[in-house]
């Protein structure tokens, strides 16, 4: 039973365009969501987060959107750069279960 | 050091061997987590320490897995009688604060992991 799903294993985007990574969740108790970025042979690094009281959080080129009614969040990267090529993980937690529940990741490839 | 350090980076073990994986968290970080990441999957929670206390070990897959953090800094994850299904990347993460206070606004800092291959 996957509570956090990233249905696209990979995504290819032209440099300079917008990258949109999607994440769906099933547990309505989740109230905090995070995106992590992972390069090969390295651990994940924190990118951006959003609390369920908001529907948008922006940090530079990265924006996360949360649609609670659809149980869906997305990460927008604009403009995409070659260094953005990595695996992106969506994760979620709740008050009753602080453990982060992770999606399987989406591999983003930025084409020059 | 500046970040979370894990050793060894790679470990090959024969089925039935015991292994010990080490994690040096960021100095001063209260919380320490161990995760297991199988190929093509996201990390899965194994266990959580707040200082030297192991507050949650609900994710440990069997009693062959044991973790400790005796002085509240370095942690060791031990796997006894390794099996092929134990093959995975084992990630350690630390954070300045622990849940519940640190659940938000205290993100996890991960090490580069130990890739364990059991043959």
JSON list of C-alpha atoms in Angstrom, two decimals:
[
{"chain": "A", "resi": 1, "resn": "UNK", "atom": "CA", "xyz": [0.00, 0.00, 0.00]},
{"chain": "A", "resi": 2, "resn": "UNK", "atom": "CA", "xyz": [1.90, 3.00, -1.32]},
{"chain": "A", "resi": 3, "resn": "UNK", "atom": "CA", "xyz": [0.81, 6.11, 0.52]},
{"chain": "A", "resi": 4, "resn": "UNK", "atom": "CA", "xyz": [2.99, 8.41, -1.59]},
{"chain": "A", "resi": 5, "resn": "UNK", "atom": "CA", "xyz": [3.17, 7.80, -5.32]},
{"chain": "A", "resi": 6, "resn": "UNK", "atom": "CA", "xyz": [5.31, 9.30, -8.02]},
{"chain": "A", "resi": 7, "resn": "UNK", "atom": "CA", "xyz": [3.90, 7.77, -11.15]},
{"chain": "A", "resi": 8, "resn": "UNK", "atom": "CA", "xyz": [6.53, 8.99, -13.59]},
{"chain": "A", "resi": 9, "resn": "UNK", "atom": "CA", "xyz": [9.80, 7.07, -13.21]},
{"chain": "A", "resi": 10, "resn": "UNK", "atom": "CA", "xyz": [11.52, 9.56, -15.51]},
{"chain": "A", "resi": 11, "resn": "UNK", "atom": "CA", "xyz": [11.04, 12.91, -17.21]},
{"chain": "A", "resi": 12, "resn": "UNK", "atom": "CA", "xyz": [13.08, 14.58, -19.93]},
{"chain": "A", "resi": 13, "resn": "UNK", "atom": "CA", "xyz": [12.97, 18.38, -20.33]},
{"chain": "A", "resi": 14, "resn": "UNK", "atom": "CA", "xyz": [14.80, 20.83, -22.54]},
{"chain": "A", "resi": 15, "resn": "UNK", "atom": "CA", "xyz": [17.18, 23.20, -20.80]},
{"chain": "A", "resi": 16, "resn": "UNK", "atom": "CA", "xyz": [15.48, 26.54, -20.10]},
{"chain": "A", "resi": 17, "resn": "UNK", "atom": "CA", "xyz": [11.96, 25.07, -20.09]},
{"chain": "A", "resi": 18, "resn": "UNK", "atom": "CA", "xyz": [9.77, 24.29, -17.11]},
{"chain": "A", "resi": 19, "resn": "UNK", "atom": "CA", "xyz": [10.06, 20.93, -15.35]},
{"chain": "A", "resi": 20, "resn": "UNK", "atom": "CA", "xyz": [6.96, 19.70, -13.55]},
{"chain": "A", "resi": 21, "resn": "UNK", "atom": "CA", "xyz": [7.27, 16.74, -11.21]},
{"chain": "A", "resi": 22, "resn": "UNK", "atom": "CA", "xyz": [4.13, 15.22, -9.75]},
{"chain": "A", "resi": 23, "resn": "UNK", "atom": "CA", "xyz": [3.30, 13.39, -6.55]},
{"chain": "A", "resi": 24, "resn": "UNK", "atom": "CA", "xyz": [0.03, 11.88, -5.28]},
{"chain": "A", "resi": 25, "resn": "UNK", "atom": "CA", "xyz": [-0.79, 10.74, -1.77]},
{"chain": "A", "resi": 26, "resn": "UNK", "atom": "CA", "xyz": [-3.57, 8.73, -0.21]},
{"chain": "A", "resi": 27, "resn": "UNK", "atom": "CA", "xyz": [-3.35, 9.52, 3.50]},
{"chain": "A", "resi": 28, "resn": "UNK", "atom": "CA", "xyz": [-5.49, 12.56, 4.35]},
{"chain": "A", "resi": 29, "resn": "UNK", "atom": "CA", "xyz": [-3.62, 12.89, 7.68]},
{"chain": "A", "resi": 30, "resn": "UNK", "atom": "CA", "xyz": [-0.45, 14.01, 5.93]},
{"chain": "A", "resi": 31, "resn": "UNK", "atom": "CA", "xyz": [0.09, 17.69, 6.71]},
{"chain": "A", "resi": 32, "resn": "UNK", "atom": "CA", "xyz": [3.68, 18.34, 5.71]},
{"chain": "A", "resi": 33, "resn": "UNK", "atom": "CA", "xyz": [5.31, 17.58, 2.39]},
{"chain": "A", "resi": 34, "resn": "UNK", "atom": "CA", "xyz": [8.89, 17.78, 1.24]},
{"chain": "A", "resi": 35, "resn": "UNK", "atom": "CA", "xyz": [10.90, 17.41, -1.94]},
{"chain": "A", "resi": 36, "resn": "UNK", "atom": "CA", "xyz": [14.41, 15.98, -1.89]},
{"chain": "A", "resi": 37, "resn": "UNK", "atom": "CA", "xyz": [16.89, 15.84, -4.73]},
{"chain": "A", "resi": 38, "resn": "UNK", "atom": "CA", "xyz": [19.39, 13.01, -5.15]},
{"chain": "A", "resi": 39, "resn": "UNK", "atom": "CA", "xyz": [22.48, 12.76, -7.33]},
{"chain": "A", "resi": 40, "resn": "UNK", "atom": "CA", "xyz": [23.99, 9.31, -8.08]},
{"chain": "A", "resi": 41, "resn": "UNK", "atom": "CA", "xyz": [26.05, 7.86, -5.23]},
{"chain": "A", "resi": 42, "resn": "UNK", "atom": "CA", "xyz": [24.99, 10.67, -2.89]},
{"chain": "A", "resi": 43, "resn": "UNK", "atom": "CA", "xyz": [22.32, 10.93, -0.22]},
{"chain": "A", "resi": 44, "resn": "UNK", "atom": "CA", "xyz": [19.14, 12.95, -0.80]},
{"chain": "A", "resi": 45, "resn": "UNK", "atom": "CA", "xyz": [19.36, 16.68, -0.12]},
{"chain": "A", "resi": 46, "resn": "UNK", "atom": "CA", "xyz": [16.44, 18.78, 1.04]},
{"chain": "A", "resi": 47, "resn": "UNK", "atom": "CA", "xyz": [14.99, 21.06, -1.61]},
{"chain": "A", "resi": 48, "resn": "UNK", "atom": "CA", "xyz": [11.72, 22.62, -0.52]},
{"chain": "A", "resi": 49, "resn": "UNK", "atom": "CA", "xyz": [8.74, 21.89, 1.72]},
{"chain": "A", "resi": 50, "resn": "UNK", "atom": "CA", "xyz": [5.12, 22.91, 2.17]},
{"chain": "A", "resi": 51, "resn": "UNK", "atom": "CA", "xyz": [2.70, 22.76, 5.05]},
{"chain": "A", "resi": 52, "resn": "UNK", "atom": "CA", "xyz": [-0.91, 21.77, 4.41]},
{"chain": "A", "resi": 53, "resn": "UNK", "atom": "CA", "xyz": [-2.11, 25.21, 5.50]},
{"chain": "A", "resi": 54, "resn": "UNK", "atom": "CA", "xyz": [-0.59, 26.61, 2.31]},
{"chain": "A", "resi": 55, "resn": "UNK", "atom": "CA", "xyz": [-1.18, 25.83, -1.33]},
{"chain": "A", "resi": 56, "resn": "UNK", "atom": "CA", "xyz": [2.07, 27.23, -2.69]},
{"chain": "A", "resi": 57, "resn": "UNK", "atom": "CA", "xyz": [5.65, 27.72, -1.56]},
{"chain": "A", "resi": 58, "resn": "UNK", "atom": "CA", "xyz": [8.33, 29.32, -3.67]},
{"chain": "A", "resi": 59, "resn": "UNK", "atom": "CA", "xyz": [12.12, 29.35, -3.34]},
{"chain": "A", "resi": 60, "resn": "UNK", "atom": "CA", "xyz": [14.01, 30.79, -6.26]},
{"chain": "A", "resi": 61, "resn": "UNK", "atom": "CA", "xyz": [13.51, 28.61, -9.32]},
{"chain": "A", "resi": 62, "resn": "UNK", "atom": "CA", "xyz": [11.57, 26.02, -7.29]},
{"chain": "A", "resi": 63, "resn": "UNK", "atom": "CA", "xyz": [7.87, 26.19, -6.49]},
{"chain": "A", "resi": 64, "resn": "UNK", "atom": "CA", "xyz": [5.78, 23.52, -4.82]},
{"chain": "A", "resi": 65, "resn": "UNK", "atom": "CA", "xyz": [2.01, 23.49, -5.27]},
{"chain": "A", "resi": 66, "resn": "UNK", "atom": "CA", "xyz": [-0.34, 21.56, -3.02]},
{"chain": "A", "resi": 67, "resn": "UNK", "atom": "CA", "xyz": [-3.90, 20.59, -3.96]},
{"chain": "A", "resi": 68, "resn": "UNK", "atom": "CA", "xyz": [-5.36, 19.02, -0.82]},
{"chain": "A", "resi": 69, "resn": "UNK", "atom": "CA", "xyz": [-8.71, 18.12, -2.34]},
{"chain": "A", "resi": 70, "resn": "UNK", "atom": "CA", "xyz": [-6.97, 16.15, -5.07]},
{"chain": "A", "resi": 71, "resn": "UNK", "atom": "CA", "xyz": [-4.26, 14.88, -2.69]},
{"chain": "A", "resi": 72, "resn": "UNK", "atom": "CA", "xyz": [-1.72, 16.03, -5.21]},
{"chain": "A", "resi": 73, "resn": "UNK", "atom": "CA", "xyz": [1.43, 18.09, -5.12]},
{"chain": "A", "resi": 74, "resn": "UNK", "atom": "CA", "xyz": [3.80, 19.19, -7.81]},
{"chain": "A", "resi": 75, "resn": "UNK", "atom": "CA", "xyz": [7.27, 20.67, -8.01]},
{"chain": "A", "resi": 76, "resn": "UNK", "atom": "CA", "xyz": [7.95, 23.25, -10.71]},
{"chain": "A", "resi": 77, "resn": "UNK", "atom": "CA", "xyz": [11.47, 24.12, -11.73]},
{"chain": "A", "resi": 78, "resn": "UNK", "atom": "CA", "xyz": [11.84, 27.10, -14.01]},
{"chain": "A", "resi": 79, "resn": "UNK", "atom": "CA", "xyz": [14.01, 27.61, -15.90]},
{"chain": "A", "resi": 80, "resn": "UNK", "atom": "CA", "xyz": [15.47, 24.09, -15.88]},
{"chain": "A", "resi": 81, "resn": "UNK", "atom": "CA", "xyz": [19.25, 23.85, -15.82]},
{"chain": "A", "resi": 82, "resn": "UNK", "atom": "CA", "xyz": [21.63, 20.93, -16.54]},
{"chain": "A", "resi": 83, "resn": "UNK", "atom": "CA", "xyz": [22.52, 20.72, -12.84]},
{"chain": "A", "resi": 84, "resn": "UNK", "atom": "CA", "xyz": [18.89, 19.93, -12.09]},
{"chain": "A", "resi": 85, "resn": "UNK", "atom": "CA", "xyz": [19.34, 16.47, -13.62]},
{"chain": "A", "resi": 86, "resn": "UNK", "atom": "CA", "xyz": [18.82, 14.18, -10.64]},
{"chain": "A", "resi": 87, "resn": "UNK", "atom": "CA", "xyz": [16.24, 11.93, -8.99]},
{"chain": "A", "resi": 88, "resn": "UNK", "atom": "CA", "xyz": [13.54, 13.86, -7.14]},
{"chain": "A", "resi": 89, "resn": "UNK", "atom": "CA", "xyz": [11.72, 12.33, -4.19]},
{"chain": "A", "resi": 90, "resn": "UNK", "atom": "CA", "xyz": [8.46, 13.48, -2.69]},
{"chain": "A", "resi": 91, "resn": "UNK", "atom": "CA", "xyz": [7.94, 12.71, 1.03]},
{"chain": "A", "resi": 92, "resn": "UNK", "atom": "CA", "xyz": [5.15, 13.31, 3.54]},
{"chain": "A", "resi": 93, "resn": "UNK", "atom": "CA", "xyz": [4.53, 13.15, 7.27]},
{"chain": "A", "resi": 94, "resn": "UNK", "atom": "CA", "xyz": [1.74, 13.69, 9.79]},
{"chain": "A", "resi": 95, "resn": "UNK", "atom": "CA", "xyz": [1.34, 14.55, 13.45]},
{"chain": "A", "resi": 96, "resn": "UNK", "atom": "CA", "xyz": [0.42, 10.99, 14.27]},
{"chain": "A", "resi": 97, "resn": "UNK", "atom": "CA", "xyz": [3.34, 9.53, 12.33]},
{"chain": "A", "resi": 98, "resn": "UNK", "atom": "CA", "xyz": [6.39, 11.76, 12.10]},
{"chain": "A", "resi": 99, "resn": "UNK", "atom": "CA", "xyz": [8.21, 9.20, 9.98]},
{"chain": "A", "resi": 100, "resn": "UNK", "atom": "CA", "xyz": [8.69, 10.44, 6.46]},
{"chain": "A", "resi": 101, "resn": "UNK", "atom": "CA", "xyz": [6.87, 8.35, 3.87]},
{"chain": "A", "resi": 102, "resn": "UNK", "atom": "CA", "xyz": [8.65, 8.54, 0.54]},
{"chain": "A", "resi": 103, "resn": "UNK", "atom": "CA", "xyz": [7.66, 8.14, -3.07]},
{"chain": "A", "resi": 104, "resn": "UNK", "atom": "CA", "xyz": [9.77, 6.01, -5.42]},
{"chain": "A", "resi": 105, "resn": "UNK", "atom": "CA", "xyz": [11.31, 9.04, -7.11]},
{"chain": "A", "resi": 106, "resn": "UNK", "atom": "CA", "xyz": [11.30, 10.59, -10.59]},
{"chain": "A", "resi": 107, "resn": "UNK", "atom": "CA", "xyz": [14.50, 10.82, -12.59]},
{"chain": "A", "resi": 108, "resn": "UNK", "atom": "CA", "xyz": [14.70, 14.23, -14.24]},
{"chain": "A", "resi": 109, "resn": "UNK", "atom": "CA", "xyz": [16.94, 14.61, -17.27]},
{"chain": "A", "resi": 110, "resn": "UNK", "atom": "CA", "xyz": [17.64, 18.10, -18.56]},
{"chain": "A", "resi": 111, "resn": "UNK", "atom": "CA", "xyz": [18.66, 18.07, -22.21]},
{"chain": "A", "resi": 112, "resn": "UNK", "atom": "CA", "xyz": [21.06, 20.79, -23.43]},
{"chain": "B", "resi": 1, "resn": "UNK", "atom": "CA", "xyz": [32.80, 17.35, 9.83]},
{"chain": "B", "resi": 2, "resn": "UNK", "atom": "CA", "xyz": [30.54, 19.44, 7.68]},
{"chain": "B", "resi": 3, "resn": "UNK", "atom": "CA", "xyz": [28.07, 16.72, 6.82]},
{"chain": "B", "resi": 4, "resn": "UNK", "atom": "CA", "xyz": [26.85, 13.26, 7.74]},
{"chain": "B", "resi": 5, "resn": "UNK", "atom": "CA", "xyz": [29.55, 10.68, 7.12]},
{"chain": "B", "resi": 6, "resn": "UNK", "atom": "CA", "xyz": [28.88, 7.00, 6.54]},
{"chain": "B", "resi": 7, "resn": "UNK", "atom": "CA", "xyz": [31.34, 4.13, 6.28]},
{"chain": "B", "resi": 8, "resn": "UNK", "atom": "CA", "xyz": [32.04, 1.95, 4.50]},
{"chain": "B", "resi": 9, "resn": "UNK", "atom": "CA", "xyz": [30.71, 3.31, 1.19]},
{"chain": "B", "resi": 10, "resn": "UNK", "atom": "CA", "xyz": [30.43, -0.21, -0.20]},
{"chain": "B", "resi": 11, "resn": "UNK", "atom": "CA", "xyz": [30.23, -3.54, 1.54]},
{"chain": "B", "resi": 12, "resn": "UNK", "atom": "CA", "xyz": [30.06, -6.98, -0.01]},
{"chain": "B", "resi": 13, "resn": "UNK", "atom": "CA", "xyz": [29.11, -9.75, 2.38]},
{"chain": "B", "resi": 14, "resn": "UNK", "atom": "CA", "xyz": [28.57, -13.44, 1.91]},
{"chain": "B", "resi": 15, "resn": "UNK", "atom": "CA", "xyz": [25.20, -14.73, 2.99]},
{"chain": "B", "resi": 16, "resn": "UNK", "atom": "CA", "xyz": [25.30, -15.48, 6.69]},
{"chain": "B", "resi": 17, "resn": "UNK", "atom": "CA", "xyz": [27.99, -12.95, 7.55]},
{"chain": "B", "resi": 18, "resn": "UNK", "atom": "CA", "xyz": [27.47, -10.18, 10.08]},
{"chain": "B", "resi": 19, "resn": "UNK", "atom": "CA", "xyz": [28.02, -6.56, 9.00]},
{"chain": "B", "resi": 20, "resn": "UNK", "atom": "CA", "xyz": [28.32, -3.24, 10.85]},
{"chain": "B", "resi": 21, "resn": "UNK", "atom": "CA", "xyz": [27.57, 0.07, 9.20]},
{"chain": "B", "resi": 22, "resn": "UNK", "atom": "CA", "xyz": [28.73, 3.31, 10.79]},
{"chain": "B", "resi": 23, "resn": "UNK", "atom": "CA", "xyz": [27.20, 6.77, 10.78]},
{"chain": "B", "resi": 24, "resn": "UNK", "atom": "CA", "xyz": [28.79, 10.01, 12.01]},
{"chain": "B", "resi": 25, "resn": "UNK", "atom": "CA", "xyz": [26.02, 12.62, 12.18]},
{"chain": "B", "resi": 26, "resn": "UNK", "atom": "CA", "xyz": [26.45, 16.37, 12.06]},
{"chain": "B", "resi": 27, "resn": "UNK", "atom": "CA", "xyz": [27.85, 17.55, 15.39]},
{"chain": "B", "resi": 28, "resn": "UNK", "atom": "CA", "xyz": [25.12, 18.73, 17.73]},
{"chain": "B", "resi": 29, "resn": "UNK", "atom": "CA", "xyz": [22.27, 17.08, 15.85]},
{"chain": "B", "resi": 30, "resn": "UNK", "atom": "CA", "xyz": [19.85, 15.52, 18.28]},
{"chain": "B", "resi": 31, "resn": "UNK", "atom": "CA", "xyz": [18.03, 13.20, 15.91]},
{"chain": "B", "resi": 32, "resn": "UNK", "atom": "CA", "xyz": [19.44, 10.34, 13.92]},
{"chain": "B", "resi": 33, "resn": "UNK", "atom": "CA", "xyz": [17.53, 8.14, 11.49]},
{"chain": "B", "resi": 34, "resn": "UNK", "atom": "CA", "xyz": [18.44, 5.01, 9.58]},
{"chain": "B", "resi": 35, "resn": "UNK", "atom": "CA", "xyz": [16.74, 4.27, 6.26]},
{"chain": "B", "resi": 36, "resn": "UNK", "atom": "CA", "xyz": [16.92, 1.37, 3.82]},
{"chain": "B", "resi": 37, "resn": "UNK", "atom": "CA", "xyz": [16.65, 2.14, 0.12]},
{"chain": "B", "resi": 38, "resn": "UNK", "atom": "CA", "xyz": [16.09, -0.68, -2.34]},
{"chain": "B", "resi": 39, "resn": "UNK", "atom": "CA", "xyz": [16.90, -0.17, -6.01]},
{"chain": "B", "resi": 40, "resn": "UNK", "atom": "CA", "xyz": [14.32, 2.03, -7.73]},
{"chain": "B", "resi": 41, "resn": "UNK", "atom": "CA", "xyz": [12.48, 2.81, -4.50]},
{"chain": "B", "resi": 42, "resn": "UNK", "atom": "CA", "xyz": [12.36, 5.63, -2.01]},
{"chain": "B", "resi": 43, "resn": "UNK", "atom": "CA", "xyz": [14.01, 5.34, 1.40]},
{"chain": "B", "resi": 44, "resn": "UNK", "atom": "CA", "xyz": [12.13, 3.29, 4.00]},
{"chain": "B", "resi": 45, "resn": "UNK", "atom": "CA", "xyz": [12.36, 4.10, 7.69]},
{"chain": "B", "resi": 46, "resn": "UNK", "atom": "CA", "xyz": [14.24, 1.66, 9.89]},
{"chain": "B", "resi": 47, "resn": "UNK", "atom": "CA", "xyz": [14.84, 3.32, 13.25]},
{"chain": "B", "resi": 48, "resn": "UNK", "atom": "CA", "xyz": [15.11, 6.66, 15.06]},
{"chain": "B", "resi": 49, "resn": "UNK", "atom": "CA", "xyz": [17.32, 7.92, 17.89]},
{"chain": "B", "resi": 50, "resn": "UNK", "atom": "CA", "xyz": [16.94, 11.05, 19.95]},
{"chain": "B", "resi": 51, "resn": "UNK", "atom": "CA", "xyz": [20.38, 11.51, 21.46]},
{"chain": "B", "resi": 52, "resn": "UNK", "atom": "CA", "xyz": [21.29, 8.05, 22.79]},
{"chain": "B", "resi": 53, "resn": "UNK", "atom": "CA", "xyz": [17.71, 6.85, 23.17]},
{"chain": "B", "resi": 54, "resn": "UNK", "atom": "CA", "xyz": [16.26, 4.63, 20.48]},
{"chain": "B", "resi": 55, "resn": "UNK", "atom": "CA", "xyz": [12.71, 5.93, 20.43]},
{"chain": "B", "resi": 56, "resn": "UNK", "atom": "CA", "xyz": [11.40, 4.02, 17.45]},
{"chain": "B", "resi": 57, "resn": "UNK", "atom": "CA", "xyz": [12.61, 0.78, 15.90]},
{"chain": "B", "resi": 58, "resn": "UNK", "atom": "CA", "xyz": [9.36, -0.17, 14.25]},
{"chain": "B", "resi": 59, "resn": "UNK", "atom": "CA", "xyz": [10.90, -0.22, 10.77]},
{"chain": "B", "resi": 60, "resn": "UNK", "atom": "CA", "xyz": [13.59, -2.80, 11.47]},
{"chain": "B", "resi": 61, "resn": "UNK", "atom": "CA", "xyz": [12.62, -5.75, 9.23]},
{"chain": "B", "resi": 62, "resn": "UNK", "atom": "CA", "xyz": [13.70, -8.52, 11.58]},
{"chain": "B", "resi": 63, "resn": "UNK", "atom": "CA", "xyz": [15.52, -9.23, 14.81]},
{"chain": "B", "resi": 64, "resn": "UNK", "atom": "CA", "xyz": [18.69, -9.66, 12.75]},
{"chain": "B", "resi": 65, "resn": "UNK", "atom": "CA", "xyz": [18.83, -5.86, 12.56]},
{"chain": "B", "resi": 66, "resn": "UNK", "atom": "CA", "xyz": [20.16, -3.93, 15.54]},
{"chain": "B", "resi": 67, "resn": "UNK", "atom": "CA", "xyz": [21.10, -0.27, 15.91]},
{"chain": "B", "resi": 68, "resn": "UNK", "atom": "CA", "xyz": [22.80, 1.66, 18.66]},
{"chain": "B", "resi": 69, "resn": "UNK", "atom": "CA", "xyz": [23.97, 5.18, 19.44]},
{"chain": "B", "resi": 70, "resn": "UNK", "atom": "CA", "xyz": [25.56, 4.74, 22.87]},
{"chain": "B", "resi": 71, "resn": "UNK", "atom": "CA", "xyz": [26.92, 8.25, 23.41]},
{"chain": "B", "resi": 72, "resn": "UNK", "atom": "CA", "xyz": [24.37, 10.17, 21.41]},
{"chain": "B", "resi": 73, "resn": "UNK", "atom": "CA", "xyz": [26.62, 10.85, 18.45]},
{"chain": "B", "resi": 74, "resn": "UNK", "atom": "CA", "xyz": [28.03, 8.02, 16.28]},
{"chain": "B", "resi": 75, "resn": "UNK", "atom": "CA", "xyz": [25.58, 5.27, 15.43]},
{"chain": "B", "resi": 76, "resn": "UNK", "atom": "CA", "xyz": [26.09, 1.73, 14.21]},
{"chain": "B", "resi": 77, "resn": "UNK", "atom": "CA", "xyz": [23.59, -0.40, 12.32]},
{"chain": "B", "resi": 78, "resn": "UNK", "atom": "CA", "xyz": [24.38, -4.08, 12.66]},
{"chain": "B", "resi": 79, "resn": "UNK", "atom": "CA", "xyz": [22.90, -6.82, 10.51]},
{"chain": "B", "resi": 80, "resn": "UNK", "atom": "CA", "xyz": [23.44, -10.38, 11.65]},
{"chain": "B", "resi": 81, "resn": "UNK", "atom": "CA", "xyz": [23.40, -13.43, 9.38]},
{"chain": "B", "resi": 82, "resn": "UNK", "atom": "CA", "xyz": [22.90, -11.33, 6.26]},
{"chain": "B", "resi": 83, "resn": "UNK", "atom": "CA", "xyz": [20.46, -12.53, 3.61]},
{"chain": "B", "resi": 84, "resn": "UNK", "atom": "CA", "xyz": [20.25, -11.60, -0.06]},
{"chain": "B", "resi": 85, "resn": "UNK", "atom": "CA", "xyz": [17.13, -9.53, 0.57]},
{"chain": "B", "resi": 86, "resn": "UNK", "atom": "CA", "xyz": [19.22, -7.28, 2.83]},
{"chain": "B", "resi": 87, "resn": "UNK", "atom": "CA", "xyz": [21.03, -5.97, -0.26]},
{"chain": "B", "resi": 88, "resn": "UNK", "atom": "CA", "xyz": [20.23, -2.25, -0.41]},
{"chain": "B", "resi": 89, "resn": "UNK", "atom": "CA", "xyz": [21.65, 1.19, 0.25]},
{"chain": "B", "resi": 90, "resn": "UNK", "atom": "CA", "xyz": [21.53, 2.05, 3.94]},
{"chain": "B", "resi": 91, "resn": "UNK", "atom": "CA", "xyz": [21.14, 5.77, 4.54]},
{"chain": "B", "resi": 92, "resn": "UNK", "atom": "CA", "xyz": [21.76, 7.63, 7.75]},
{"chain": "B", "resi": 93, "resn": "UNK", "atom": "CA", "xyz": [20.27, 11.07, 8.35]},
{"chain": "B", "resi": 94, "resn": "UNK", "atom": "CA", "xyz": [20.48, 13.55, 11.18]},
{"chain": "B", "resi": 95, "resn": "UNK", "atom": "CA", "xyz": [18.56, 16.66, 12.09]},
{"chain": "B", "resi": 96, "resn": "UNK", "atom": "CA", "xyz": [19.08, 19.42, 14.60]},
{"chain": "B", "resi": 97, "resn": "UNK", "atom": "CA", "xyz": [15.74, 18.91, 16.28]},
{"chain": "B", "resi": 98, "resn": "UNK", "atom": "CA", "xyz": [13.65, 15.84, 16.78]},
{"chain": "B", "resi": 99, "resn": "UNK", "atom": "CA", "xyz": [9.96, 15.21, 16.34]},
{"chain": "B", "resi": 100, "resn": "UNK", "atom": "CA", "xyz": [7.49, 16.43, 17.18]},
{"chain": "B", "resi": 101, "resn": "UNK", "atom": "CA", "xyz": [9.00, 19.90, 17.49]},
{"chain": "B", "resi": 102, "resn": "UNK", "atom": "CA", "xyz": [11.40, 19.41, 14.64]},
{"chain": "B", "resi": 103, "resn": "UNK", "atom": "CA", "xyz": [9.07, 17.59, 12.29]},
{"chain": "B", "resi": 104, "resn": "UNK", "atom": "CA", "xyz": [8.66, 20.77, 10.32]},
{"chain": "B", "resi": 105, "resn": "UNK", "atom": "CA", "xyz": [11.51, 23.21, 9.68]},
{"chain": "B", "resi": 106, "resn": "UNK", "atom": "CA", "xyz": [14.24, 20.79, 10.74]},
{"chain": "B", "resi": 107, "resn": "UNK", "atom": "CA", "xyz": [15.00, 18.91, 7.54]},
{"chain": "B", "resi": 108, "resn": "UNK", "atom": "CA", "xyz": [17.00, 15.73, 7.45]},
{"chain": "B", "resi": 109, "resn": "UNK", "atom": "CA", "xyz": [20.63, 15.82, 6.34]},
{"chain": "B", "resi": 110, "resn": "UNK", "atom": "CA", "xyz": [21.63, 12.56, 4.70]},
{"chain": "B", "resi": 111, "resn": "UNK", "atom": "CA", "xyz": [24.94, 10.81, 4.37]},
{"chain": "B", "resi": 112, "resn": "UNK", "atom": "CA", "xyz": [25.98, 9.26, 1.06]},
{"chain": "B", "resi": 113, "resn": "UNK", "atom": "CA", "xyz": [24.90, 5.83, 2.23]},
{"chain": "B", "resi": 114, "resn": "UNK", "atom": "CA", "xyz": [26.46, 2.39, 2.42]},
{"chain": "B", "resi": 115, "resn": "UNK", "atom": "CA", "xyz": [25.68, 0.09, -0.48]},
{"chain": "B", "resi": 116, "resn": "UNK", "atom": "CA", "xyz": [25.42, -3.43, 0.91]},
{"chain": "B", "resi": 117, "resn": "UNK", "atom": "CA", "xyz": [25.54, -6.37, -1.49]},
{"chain": "B", "resi": 118, "resn": "UNK", "atom": "CA", "xyz": [24.93, -9.83, -0.08]},
{"chain": "B", "resi": 119, "resn": "UNK", "atom": "CA", "xyz": [26.12, -12.64, -2.33]}
]
